[in-house]
Amino acid sequence: MATTALPTDLDAAVSALESDLGAGSALAQALPVPDIIFGGTMLVLVIMFHAFWIRGVTGSFLRRSQALRGNVKLWRADWLFALTVIALLTLHLAEIVMWSAAFVFGGIIDDWAKATWFAANCYTALGQPLPVARAWRLVPSMIAASGIFTFAWTASVLVNFVARYNELRAAIIERHAAKPPKRDEPR
């Protein structure tokens, strides 16, 4: 597992900050600059990515659930809910891939499978499955924070979806129950 490669711009910024603070100072040891720059940037990117796509999933669910308020079959509401859950799962998997890509392209972990496994374990707050260099010791916590933030956000949105889904199902069932049978149907 590679642990020393950094992009040159980040490397220069870290060197400048460490020379200003003193690489061996207590502040530099307590607040490792590479961790904060790398992990903080990725955390913000993941949260913004989540915001963009959660807005899209929410808008799609609301539009489609309104369209289903007409005379439709119950399975269409079920299908909408299932597809929405799949979209939310896909969003979280994409966020894990974002962290994995940052590790691979940043030269921190050189293998995609290990990077994805590491990111997934940290993102779901299961823990750090692989040791990382001391310079990156805060990154697993930042990955966990991004996962906790995005899972909490998704959970709150999902609670709303479940309530709307149940209302939609109840309206469809009520509409079908009130509908008189067709003439050719036996009573």
PDB file of C-alpha atoms in Angstrom:
ATOM      1  CA  MET A   1       0.000   0.000   0.000  1.00  0.00           C
ATOM      2  CA  ALA A   2       1.538   3.305  -1.100  1.00  0.00           C
ATOM      3  CA  THR A   3       1.380   6.032   1.524  1.00  0.00           C
ATOM      4  CA  THR A   4       3.748   8.804   0.522  1.00  0.00           C
ATOM      5  CA  ALA A   5       2.614  10.090  -2.867  1.00  0.00           C
ATOM      6  CA  LEU A   6       0.814  13.425  -2.833  1.00  0.00           C
ATOM      7  CA  PRO A   7      -0.152  15.728  -5.659  1.00  0.00           C
ATOM      8  CA  THR A   8       2.610  18.327  -6.078  1.00  0.00           C
ATOM      9  CA  ASP A   9       0.404  21.337  -5.304  1.00  0.00           C
ATOM     10  CA  LEU A  10      -0.749  19.746  -2.061  1.00  0.00           C
ATOM     11  CA  ASP A  11       2.823  18.711  -1.293  1.00  0.00           C
ATOM     12  CA  ALA A  12       4.022  22.298  -1.713  1.00  0.00           C
ATOM     13  CA  ALA A  13       1.198  23.652   0.467  1.00  0.00           C
ATOM     14  CA  VAL A  14       1.942  21.113   3.201  1.00  0.00           C
ATOM     15  CA  SER A  15       5.644  21.933   3.110  1.00  0.00           C
ATOM     16  CA  ALA A  16       4.939  25.661   3.369  1.00  0.00           C
ATOM     17  CA  LEU A  17       2.558  25.195   6.310  1.00  0.00           C
ATOM     18  CA  GLU A  18       4.916  22.834   8.100  1.00  0.00           C
ATOM     19  CA  SER A  19       7.815  25.249   7.707  1.00  0.00           C
ATOM     20  CA  ASP A  20       5.672  28.089   9.096  1.00  0.00           C
ATOM     21  CA  LEU A  21       4.467  25.985  12.039  1.00  0.00           C
ATOM     22  CA  GLY A  22       7.546  23.874  12.496  1.00  0.00           C
ATOM     23  CA  ALA A  23       7.094  20.244  11.441  1.00  0.00           C
ATOM     24  CA  GLY A  24       7.843  18.968  14.932  1.00  0.00           C
ATOM     25  CA  SER A  25       5.662  21.482  16.777  1.00  0.00           C
ATOM     26  CA  ALA A  26       2.821  20.289  18.964  1.00  0.00           C
ATOM     27  CA  LEU A  27       0.295  22.042  16.697  1.00  0.00           C
ATOM     28  CA  ALA A  28       1.639  20.332  13.553  1.00  0.00           C
ATOM     29  CA  GLN A  29       1.473  16.963  15.317  1.00  0.00           C
ATOM     30  CA  ALA A  30      -2.029  17.539  16.709  1.00  0.00           C
ATOM     31  CA  LEU A  31      -3.446  18.873  13.428  1.00  0.00           C
ATOM     32  CA  PRO A  32      -1.780  16.996  10.591  1.00  0.00           C
ATOM     33  CA  VAL A  33      -2.105  19.238   7.547  1.00  0.00           C
ATOM     34  CA  PRO A  34      -2.322  16.545   4.824  1.00  0.00           C
ATOM     35  CA  ASP A  35      -5.203  14.879   6.682  1.00  0.00           C
ATOM     36  CA  ILE A  36      -7.121  18.090   7.073  1.00  0.00           C
ATOM     37  CA  ILE A  37      -6.620  19.273   3.493  1.00  0.00           C
ATOM     38  CA  PHE A  38      -7.244  15.900   1.828  1.00  0.00           C
ATOM     39  CA  GLY A  39      -9.975  14.625   4.149  1.00  0.00           C
ATOM     40  CA  GLY A  40     -11.735  17.962   4.522  1.00  0.00           C
ATOM     41  CA  THR A  41     -11.807  18.587   0.790  1.00  0.00           C
ATOM     42  CA  MET A  42     -13.154  15.124   0.085  1.00  0.00           C
ATOM     43  CA  LEU A  43     -15.753  15.394   2.860  1.00  0.00           C
ATOM     44  CA  VAL A  44     -17.083  18.651   1.368  1.00  0.00           C
ATOM     45  CA  LEU A  45     -17.096  17.162  -2.154  1.00  0.00           C
ATOM     46  CA  VAL A  46     -18.987  14.077  -0.990  1.00  0.00           C
ATOM     47  CA  ILE A  47     -21.575  16.171   0.889  1.00  0.00           C
ATOM     48  CA  MET A  48     -22.087  18.458  -2.138  1.00  0.00           C
ATOM     49  CA  PHE A  49     -22.394  15.432  -4.441  1.00  0.00           C
ATOM     50  CA  HIS A  50     -24.956  13.987  -2.039  1.00  0.00           C
ATOM     51  CA  ALA A  51     -26.893  17.268  -1.932  1.00  0.00           C
ATOM     52  CA  PHE A  52     -27.098  17.446  -5.720  1.00  0.00           C
ATOM     53  CA  TRP A  53     -28.298  13.872  -6.177  1.00  0.00           C
ATOM     54  CA  ILE A  54     -30.606  13.721  -3.159  1.00  0.00           C
ATOM     55  CA  ARG A  55     -32.386  16.761  -4.578  1.00  0.00           C
ATOM     56  CA  GLY A  56     -32.751  14.920  -7.896  1.00  0.00           C
ATOM     57  CA  VAL A  57     -34.056  11.727  -6.298  1.00  0.00           C
ATOM     58  CA  THR A  58     -36.493  13.685  -4.119  1.00  0.00           C
ATOM     59  CA  GLY A  59     -37.800  15.712  -7.055  1.00  0.00           C
ATOM     60  CA  SER A  60     -38.245  12.598  -9.156  1.00  0.00           C
ATOM     61  CA  PHE A  61     -40.096  10.763  -6.374  1.00  0.00           C
ATOM     62  CA  LEU A  62     -42.416  13.720  -5.726  1.00  0.00           C
ATOM     63  CA  ARG A  63     -43.223  14.237  -9.421  1.00  0.00           C
ATOM     64  CA  ARG A  64     -43.854  10.563 -10.040  1.00  0.00           C
ATOM     65  CA  SER A  65     -45.914  10.079  -6.881  1.00  0.00           C
ATOM     66  CA  GLN A  66     -48.127  13.008  -7.935  1.00  0.00           C
ATOM     67  CA  ALA A  67     -48.564  11.418 -11.359  1.00  0.00           C
ATOM     68  CA  LEU A  68     -49.637   8.159  -9.692  1.00  0.00           C
ATOM     69  CA  ARG A  69     -52.500   9.852  -7.848  1.00  0.00           C
ATOM     70  CA  GLY A  70     -54.719   9.099 -10.859  1.00  0.00           C
ATOM     71  CA  ASN A  71     -56.376   5.809 -11.638  1.00  0.00           C
ATOM     72  CA  VAL A  72     -53.397   3.428 -11.456  1.00  0.00           C
ATOM     73  CA  LYS A  73     -52.576   0.002 -10.162  1.00  0.00           C
ATOM     74  CA  LEU A  74     -51.070  -0.465  -6.711  1.00  0.00           C
ATOM     75  CA  TRP A  75     -47.939  -2.165  -8.040  1.00  0.00           C
ATOM     76  CA  ARG A  76     -46.866   1.100  -9.705  1.00  0.00           C
ATOM     77  CA  ALA A  77     -46.606   2.810  -6.301  1.00  0.00           C
ATOM     78  CA  ASP A  78     -44.627  -0.171  -5.003  1.00  0.00           C
ATOM     79  CA  TRP A  79     -42.335  -0.033  -8.033  1.00  0.00           C
ATOM     80  CA  LEU A  80     -41.748   3.719  -7.552  1.00  0.00           C
ATOM     81  CA  PHE A  81     -40.760   3.176  -3.937  1.00  0.00           C
ATOM     82  CA  ALA A  82     -38.427   0.286  -4.804  1.00  0.00           C
ATOM     83  CA  LEU A  83     -36.706   2.309  -7.536  1.00  0.00           C
ATOM     84  CA  THR A  84     -36.294   5.226  -5.151  1.00  0.00           C
ATOM     85  CA  VAL A  85     -34.596   3.002  -2.569  1.00  0.00           C
ATOM     86  CA  ILE A  86     -32.313   1.618  -5.303  1.00  0.00           C
ATOM     87  CA  ALA A  87     -31.438   5.194  -6.333  1.00  0.00           C
ATOM     88  CA  LEU A  88     -30.526   6.062  -2.727  1.00  0.00           C
ATOM     89  CA  LEU A  89     -28.363   2.942  -2.409  1.00  0.00           C
ATOM     90  CA  THR A  90     -26.638   3.772  -5.696  1.00  0.00           C
ATOM     91  CA  LEU A  91     -25.932   7.271  -4.407  1.00  0.00           C
ATOM     92  CA  HIS A  92     -24.149   5.916  -1.328  1.00  0.00           C
ATOM     93  CA  LEU A  93     -22.167   3.415  -3.401  1.00  0.00           C
ATOM     94  CA  ALA A  94     -21.073   6.259  -5.702  1.00  0.00           C
ATOM     95  CA  GLU A  95     -19.863   8.197  -2.659  1.00  0.00           C
ATOM     96  CA  ILE A  96     -17.767   5.223  -1.564  1.00  0.00           C
ATOM     97  CA  VAL A  97     -16.276   5.104  -5.066  1.00  0.00           C
ATOM     98  CA  MET A  98     -15.467   8.830  -4.770  1.00  0.00           C
ATOM     99  CA  TRP A  99     -13.420   8.153  -1.637  1.00  0.00           C
ATOM    100  CA  SER A 100     -11.790   5.144  -3.327  1.00  0.00           C
ATOM    101  CA  ALA A 101     -10.820   7.238  -6.337  1.00  0.00           C
ATOM    102  CA  ALA A 102      -9.313   9.872  -4.063  1.00  0.00           C
ATOM    103  CA  PHE A 103      -7.148   7.204  -2.404  1.00  0.00           C
ATOM    104  CA  VAL A 104      -6.014   5.668  -5.675  1.00  0.00           C
ATOM    105  CA  PHE A 105      -5.407   8.911  -7.579  1.00  0.00           C
ATOM    106  CA  GLY A 106      -3.836  10.495  -4.496  1.00  0.00           C
ATOM    107  CA  GLY A 107      -1.409   7.585  -4.270  1.00  0.00           C
ATOM    108  CA  ILE A 108      -2.467   6.758  -0.712  1.00  0.00           C
ATOM    109  CA  ILE A 109      -3.741   3.253  -1.519  1.00  0.00           C
ATOM    110  CA  ASP A 110      -2.510   1.788  -4.798  1.00  0.00           C
ATOM    111  CA  ASP A 111      -5.131  -0.935  -5.323  1.00  0.00           C
ATOM    112  CA  TRP A 112      -8.757  -0.181  -6.263  1.00  0.00           C
ATOM    113  CA  ALA A 113     -10.137  -3.201  -4.406  1.00  0.00           C
ATOM    114  CA  LYS A 114      -8.317  -2.285  -1.186  1.00  0.00           C
ATOM    115  CA  ALA A 115      -9.233   1.375  -1.557  1.00  0.00           C
ATOM    116  CA  THR A 116     -12.906   0.526  -2.030  1.00  0.00           C
ATOM    117  CA  TRP A 117     -12.922  -1.914   0.867  1.00  0.00           C
ATOM    118  CA  PHE A 118     -11.182   0.645   3.081  1.00  0.00           C
ATOM    119  CA  ALA A 119     -13.553   3.454   2.045  1.00  0.00           C
ATOM    120  CA  ALA A 120     -16.666   1.290   2.470  1.00  0.00           C
ATOM    121  CA  ASN A 121     -15.661   0.155   5.958  1.00  0.00           C
ATOM    122  CA  CYS A 122     -14.855   3.678   7.085  1.00  0.00           C
ATOM    123  CA  TYR A 123     -17.892   5.238   5.332  1.00  0.00           C
ATOM    124  CA  THR A 124     -20.274   2.869   7.092  1.00  0.00           C
ATOM    125  CA  ALA A 125     -18.438   3.491  10.391  1.00  0.00           C
ATOM    126  CA  LEU A 126     -17.551  -0.203  10.732  1.00  0.00           C
ATOM    127  CA  GLY A 127     -13.939   0.735  11.336  1.00  0.00           C
ATOM    128  CA  GLN A 128     -10.606   0.989   9.646  1.00  0.00           C
ATOM    129  CA  PRO A 129      -9.808  -2.379   8.007  1.00  0.00           C
ATOM    130  CA  LEU A 130      -6.262  -1.501   6.900  1.00  0.00           C
ATOM    131  CA  PRO A 131      -3.538   0.456   8.630  1.00  0.00           C
ATOM    132  CA  VAL A 132      -2.685   3.809   7.061  1.00  0.00           C
ATOM    133  CA  ALA A 133       0.442   5.885   7.423  1.00  0.00           C
ATOM    134  CA  ARG A 134       0.568   8.220  10.408  1.00  0.00           C
ATOM    135  CA  ALA A 135       0.252  11.186   8.036  1.00  0.00           C
ATOM    136  CA  TRP A 136      -3.265   9.985   7.109  1.00  0.00           C
ATOM    137  CA  ARG A 137      -4.549   8.954  10.527  1.00  0.00           C
ATOM    138  CA  LEU A 138      -7.502  11.404  10.558  1.00  0.00           C
ATOM    139  CA  VAL A 139      -8.819  10.463   7.109  1.00  0.00           C
ATOM    140  CA  PRO A 140     -10.765   7.359   8.291  1.00  0.00           C
ATOM    141  CA  SER A 141     -12.625   9.546  10.797  1.00  0.00           C
ATOM    142  CA  MET A 142     -13.452  12.064   8.081  1.00  0.00           C
ATOM    143  CA  ILE A 143     -14.754   9.275   5.845  1.00  0.00           C
ATOM    144  CA  ALA A 144     -16.911   8.040   8.736  1.00  0.00           C
ATOM    145  CA  ALA A 145     -18.198  11.587   9.331  1.00  0.00           C
ATOM    146  CA  SER A 146     -19.170  11.916   5.657  1.00  0.00           C
ATOM    147  CA  GLY A 147     -20.962   8.570   5.832  1.00  0.00           C
ATOM    148  CA  ILE A 148     -22.793   9.474   9.030  1.00  0.00           C
ATOM    149  CA  PHE A 149     -23.864  12.860   7.594  1.00  0.00           C
ATOM    150  CA  THR A 150     -25.092  11.371   4.332  1.00  0.00           C
ATOM    151  CA  PHE A 151     -26.795   8.350   5.933  1.00  0.00           C
ATOM    152  CA  ALA A 152     -28.618  10.640   8.371  1.00  0.00           C
ATOM    153  CA  TRP A 153     -29.687  12.886   5.509  1.00  0.00           C
ATOM    154  CA  THR A 154     -30.870   9.903   3.475  1.00  0.00           C
ATOM    155  CA  ALA A 155     -32.728   8.486   6.487  1.00  0.00           C
ATOM    156  CA  SER A 156     -34.625  11.738   7.006  1.00  0.00           C
ATOM    157  CA  VAL A 157     -35.561  11.875   3.325  1.00  0.00           C
ATOM    158  CA  LEU A 158     -36.555   8.202   3.374  1.00  0.00           C
ATOM    159  CA  VAL A 159     -38.892   8.774   6.337  1.00  0.00           C
ATOM    160  CA  ASN A 160     -40.670  11.395   4.222  1.00  0.00           C
ATOM    161  CA  PHE A 161     -40.779   9.015   1.243  1.00  0.00           C
ATOM    162  CA  VAL A 162     -42.309   6.237   3.367  1.00  0.00           C
ATOM    163  CA  ALA A 163     -45.031   8.582   4.643  1.00  0.00           C
ATOM    164  CA  ARG A 164     -45.849   9.746   1.103  1.00  0.00           C
ATOM    165  CA  TYR A 165     -45.700   6.173  -0.192  1.00  0.00           C
ATOM    166  CA  ASN A 166     -48.180   5.029   2.466  1.00  0.00           C
ATOM    167  CA  GLU A 167     -50.505   7.946   1.644  1.00  0.00           C
ATOM    168  CA  LEU A 168     -50.274   7.100  -2.052  1.00  0.00           C
ATOM    169  CA  ARG A 169     -51.047   3.418  -1.434  1.00  0.00           C
ATOM    170  CA  ALA A 170     -53.995   4.322   0.790  1.00  0.00           C
ATOM    171  CA  ALA A 171     -55.395   6.678  -1.887  1.00  0.00           C
ATOM    172  CA  ILE A 172     -55.040   4.026  -4.601  1.00  0.00           C
ATOM    173  CA  ILE A 173     -56.687   1.346  -2.421  1.00  0.00           C
ATOM    174  CA  GLU A 174     -59.515   3.725  -1.507  1.00  0.00           C
ATOM    175  CA  ARG A 175     -60.055   4.672  -5.155  1.00  0.00           C
ATOM    176  CA  HIS A 176     -60.197   1.015  -6.220  1.00  0.00           C
ATOM    177  CA  ALA A 177     -62.557   0.097  -3.370  1.00  0.00           C
ATOM    178  CA  ALA A 178     -64.986   2.895  -4.277  1.00  0.00           C
ATOM    179  CA  LYS A 179     -64.979   2.005  -7.971  1.00  0.00           C
ATOM    180  CA  PRO A 180     -68.134   0.150  -9.065  1.00  0.00           C
ATOM    181  CA  PRO A 181     -67.555  -3.230 -10.753  1.00  0.00           C
ATOM    182  CA  LYS A 182     -67.687  -3.377 -14.549  1.00  0.00           C
ATOM    183  CA  ARG A 183     -70.865  -4.710 -16.132  1.00  0.00           C
ATOM    184  CA  ASP A 184     -69.283  -7.880 -17.425  1.00  0.00           C
ATOM    185  CA  GLU A 185     -67.729  -8.695 -14.015  1.00  0.00           C
ATOM    186  CA  PRO A 186     -69.733 -10.996 -11.697  1.00  0.00           C
ATOM    187  CA  ARG A 187     -70.916  -9.319  -8.504  1.00  0.00           C
TER     188      ARG A 187
END
